[in-house]
Tab-separated table of C-alpha atoms and ligand atoms in Angstrom:
chain	number	residue	atom	x	y	z
A	1	MET	CA	-108.243	-139.496	41.164
A	2	VAL	CA	-107.645	-135.852	40.484
A	3	VAL	CA	-110.357	-133.771	40.514
A	4	ALA	CA	-110.209	-131.386	37.851
A	5	LEU	CA	-110.548	-127.718	38.392
A	6	ASP	CA	-113.041	-125.319	37.414
A	7	GLU	CA	-110.865	-122.174	36.734
A	8	ASP	CA	-113.766	-119.764	35.792
A	9	LYS	CA	-115.508	-120.362	38.790
A	10	VAL	CA	-112.310	-119.893	41.059
A	11	VAL	CA	-111.423	-116.638	39.087
A	12	ALA	CA	-114.855	-115.513	39.481
A	13	LEU	CA	-114.987	-115.875	42.672
A	14	LEU	CA	-111.155	-114.162	43.502
A	15	ASN	CA	-113.328	-111.416	41.894
A	16	ARG	CA	-115.514	-111.511	43.960
A	17	ILE	CA	-113.256	-111.926	46.823
A	18	LEU	CA	-111.348	-108.922	45.459
A	19	GLU	CA	-114.267	-106.302	44.981
A	20	GLN	CA	-115.286	-107.306	48.785
A	21	GLU	CA	-111.940	-106.491	50.086
A	22	LEU	CA	-110.982	-103.341	47.909
A	23	ALA	CA	-114.491	-101.995	49.395
A	24	GLY	CA	-113.368	-103.118	52.814
A	25	VAL	CA	-110.668	-100.685	52.245
A	26	VAL	CA	-112.909	-98.283	51.737
A	27	ARG	CA	-115.038	-98.424	54.182
A	28	TYR	CA	-112.781	-98.962	57.204
A	29	THR	CA	-110.593	-95.517	55.637
A	30	HIS	CA	-114.260	-94.001	55.480
A	31	TYR	CA	-115.497	-94.954	59.389
A	32	SER	CA	-111.891	-94.014	60.563
A	33	PHE	CA	-112.779	-90.554	59.806
A	34	LEU	CA	-115.879	-90.524	61.853
A	35	VAL	CA	-114.486	-91.435	65.093
A	36	PHE	CA	-115.030	-89.150	67.902
A	37	GLY	CA	-114.558	-88.856	71.698
A	38	PHE	CA	-112.210	-90.579	73.897
A	39	GLY	CA	-111.120	-93.382	71.970
A	40	ARG	CA	-110.842	-91.322	68.602
A	41	ILE	CA	-106.848	-92.428	69.331
A	42	PRO	CA	-107.392	-96.173	69.559
A	43	ILE	CA	-110.052	-96.266	67.113
A	44	VAL	CA	-109.081	-94.790	64.692
A	45	ALA	CA	-105.555	-96.659	64.585
A	46	TRP	CA	-107.688	-99.641	64.829
A	47	LEU	CA	-109.871	-99.093	61.716
A	48	ARG	CA	-106.494	-97.698	60.011
A	49	GLU	CA	-104.907	-100.948	60.536
A	50	GLN	CA	-108.280	-103.367	58.957
A	51	ALA	CA	-108.183	-100.975	55.979
A	52	THR	CA	-104.319	-101.987	55.223
A	53	GLU	CA	-105.313	-105.116	56.587
A	54	SER	CA	-107.950	-105.735	53.676
A	55	LEU	CA	-105.374	-104.105	51.182
A	56	MET	CA	-103.298	-106.513	51.659
A	57	HIS	CA	-105.801	-109.492	51.102
A	58	ALA	CA	-107.181	-107.551	48.260
A	59	GLN	CA	-103.793	-107.650	46.532
A	60	GLN	CA	-103.406	-111.347	47.439
A	61	ALA	CA	-106.907	-112.164	45.836
A	62	GLY	CA	-105.544	-110.253	43.161
A	63	GLU	CA	-101.787	-111.904	42.832
A	64	MET	CA	-103.910	-115.360	43.050
A	65	ILE	CA	-106.197	-114.148	39.600
A	66	THR	CA	-103.211	-113.225	37.219
A	67	HIS	CA	-101.246	-116.553	38.582
A	68	LEU	CA	-104.586	-118.481	37.002
A	69	GLY	CA	-103.331	-116.298	33.927
A	70	ALA	CA	-106.778	-114.279	34.490
A	71	TYR	CA	-107.666	-110.931	34.319
A	72	PRO	CA	-108.746	-109.127	37.759
A	73	SER	CA	-111.480	-107.134	38.139
A	74	LEU	CA	-111.706	-103.250	38.484
A	75	THR	CA	-114.802	-102.867	40.384
A	76	ILE	CA	-115.151	-102.493	43.911
A	77	GLY	CA	-117.685	-103.867	46.001
A	78	PRO	CA	-121.112	-102.760	47.088
A	79	LEU	CA	-121.093	-99.984	49.948
A	80	LEU	CA	-123.818	-98.719	51.990
A	81	ASP	CA	-123.636	-95.192	53.711
A	82	SER	CA	-125.721	-95.671	56.495
A	83	HIS	CA	-124.689	-91.896	57.884
A	84	GLN	CA	-123.596	-94.213	61.358
A	85	THR	CA	-121.082	-92.191	63.747
A	86	ASP	CA	-122.077	-94.341	66.562
A	87	ILE	CA	-118.860	-96.833	67.530
A	88	GLY	CA	-121.337	-99.878	67.998
A	89	THR	CA	-123.022	-99.605	64.687
A	90	ILE	CA	-119.874	-99.268	62.803
A	91	LEU	CA	-118.749	-102.679	64.243
A	92	ARG	CA	-121.535	-104.523	63.469
A	93	GLU	CA	-121.580	-103.091	60.185
A	94	SER	CA	-117.835	-104.279	60.012
A	95	LEU	CA	-119.119	-107.781	61.291
A	96	GLU	CA	-121.738	-107.706	58.676
A	97	SER	CA	-119.374	-107.237	55.749
A	98	GLU	CA	-116.844	-109.601	56.822
A	99	GLY	CA	-119.386	-112.357	57.335
A	100	GLN	CA	-119.989	-112.406	53.581
A	101	ALA	CA	-116.038	-112.039	52.953
A	102	LEU	CA	-115.876	-114.718	54.859
A	103	ALA	CA	-118.840	-116.669	53.125
A	104	LEU	CA	-116.643	-116.416	50.151
A	105	TYR	CA	-113.499	-117.829	51.258
A	106	LYS	CA	-115.615	-120.667	52.379
A	107	GLU	CA	-117.043	-120.816	49.144
A	108	LEU	CA	-113.523	-121.077	47.468
A	109	LEU	CA	-112.473	-123.659	49.597
A	110	ALA	CA	-115.280	-125.779	48.728
A	111	LEU	CA	-114.754	-125.283	45.120
A	112	VAL	CA	-111.004	-125.864	45.391
A	113	GLU	CA	-110.602	-128.891	48.455
A	114	ASN	CA	-108.813	-131.911	47.169
A	115	ARG	CA	-108.475	-129.786	43.899
A	116	SER	CA	-105.423	-127.788	44.209
A	117	VAL	CA	-102.891	-127.830	47.543
A	118	MET	CA	-102.196	-123.746	46.416
A	119	LEU	CA	-105.779	-122.635	46.577
A	120	GLU	CA	-106.514	-124.748	49.393
A	121	GLU	CA	-103.729	-123.232	51.512
A	122	TYR	CA	-104.955	-119.903	50.551
A	123	ALA	CA	-108.905	-120.054	51.365
A	124	ARG	CA	-107.922	-122.127	54.751
A	125	GLN	CA	-105.355	-119.230	55.899
A	126	MET	CA	-107.886	-116.533	54.677
A	127	ILE	CA	-110.876	-118.276	56.606
A	128	HIS	CA	-108.297	-118.312	59.619
A	129	ALA	CA	-107.675	-115.021	59.528
A	130	GLU	CA	-111.295	-113.492	58.557
A	131	GLU	CA	-112.527	-115.646	61.727
A	132	MET	CA	-109.989	-114.692	64.142
A	133	HIS	CA	-110.872	-111.117	62.508
A	134	ALA	CA	-114.663	-111.336	63.362
A	135	GLY	CA	-113.748	-112.977	66.960
A	136	GLU	CA	-112.200	-109.275	67.931
A	137	VAL	CA	-114.728	-107.829	66.650
A	138	ASP	CA	-117.171	-109.247	68.704
A	139	LYS	CA	-115.367	-109.223	71.481
A	140	MET	CA	-115.011	-105.687	71.237
A	141	LEU	CA	-119.405	-105.486	70.202
A	142	ARG	CA	-119.625	-107.127	74.095
A	143	ARG	CA	-120.311	-105.588	77.023
A	144	PRO	CA	-116.832	-104.939	79.589
A	145	GLY	CA	-117.522	-108.210	82.248
A	146	GLU	CA	-120.128	-110.145	79.386
A	147	VAL	CA	-118.369	-113.277	77.870
A	148	ALA	CA	-120.941	-114.472	76.305
A	149	ALA	CA	-120.362	-114.000	72.424
A	150	PHE	CA	-122.510	-111.333	70.504
A	151	ARG	CA	-123.141	-113.316	68.504
A	152	PRO	CA	-124.306	-116.668	70.374
A	153	GLY	CA	-124.440	-119.912	68.803
A	154	ALA	CA	-123.890	-118.617	65.354
A	155	GLY	CA	-120.077	-118.389	66.103
A	156	PRO	CA	-117.768	-115.685	64.822
A	157	GLY	CA	-118.677	-114.433	61.185
B	1	FE2	FE1	-110.230	-109.732	54.589
């Protein structure tokens, strides 16, 4: 039995993903300006890499939207300027927003599973990428010598 794909719902979700990823581009770029101290060079480079990755994710979401013959959003997801320049706070905020993106990709997977191989593969790849990313941030938030996850039990994201 072929289960029909609810394209309107899929497009709405893809647009939310696009907006969330675009917000990530702005957020990481903004944070990258605010890193001072000895660790500046590698941390700025890492934040800029994350901005580029968010842009790639936004572009992938936009391409999926037009693949489905729909119109991509020109809106950007919510951004909060907490005026924090502490690296730990920046990383915790990043983990929070990445968690929101991950939740959207999981919602997408539930919507497309067994309905579209292409969209299912896409959603799974993105969940893989976002979970790996959240895991990396989690490791950065641990104190040296601490093996336990920053978010114990909850799993990354
Ligand atoms: Fe992403």
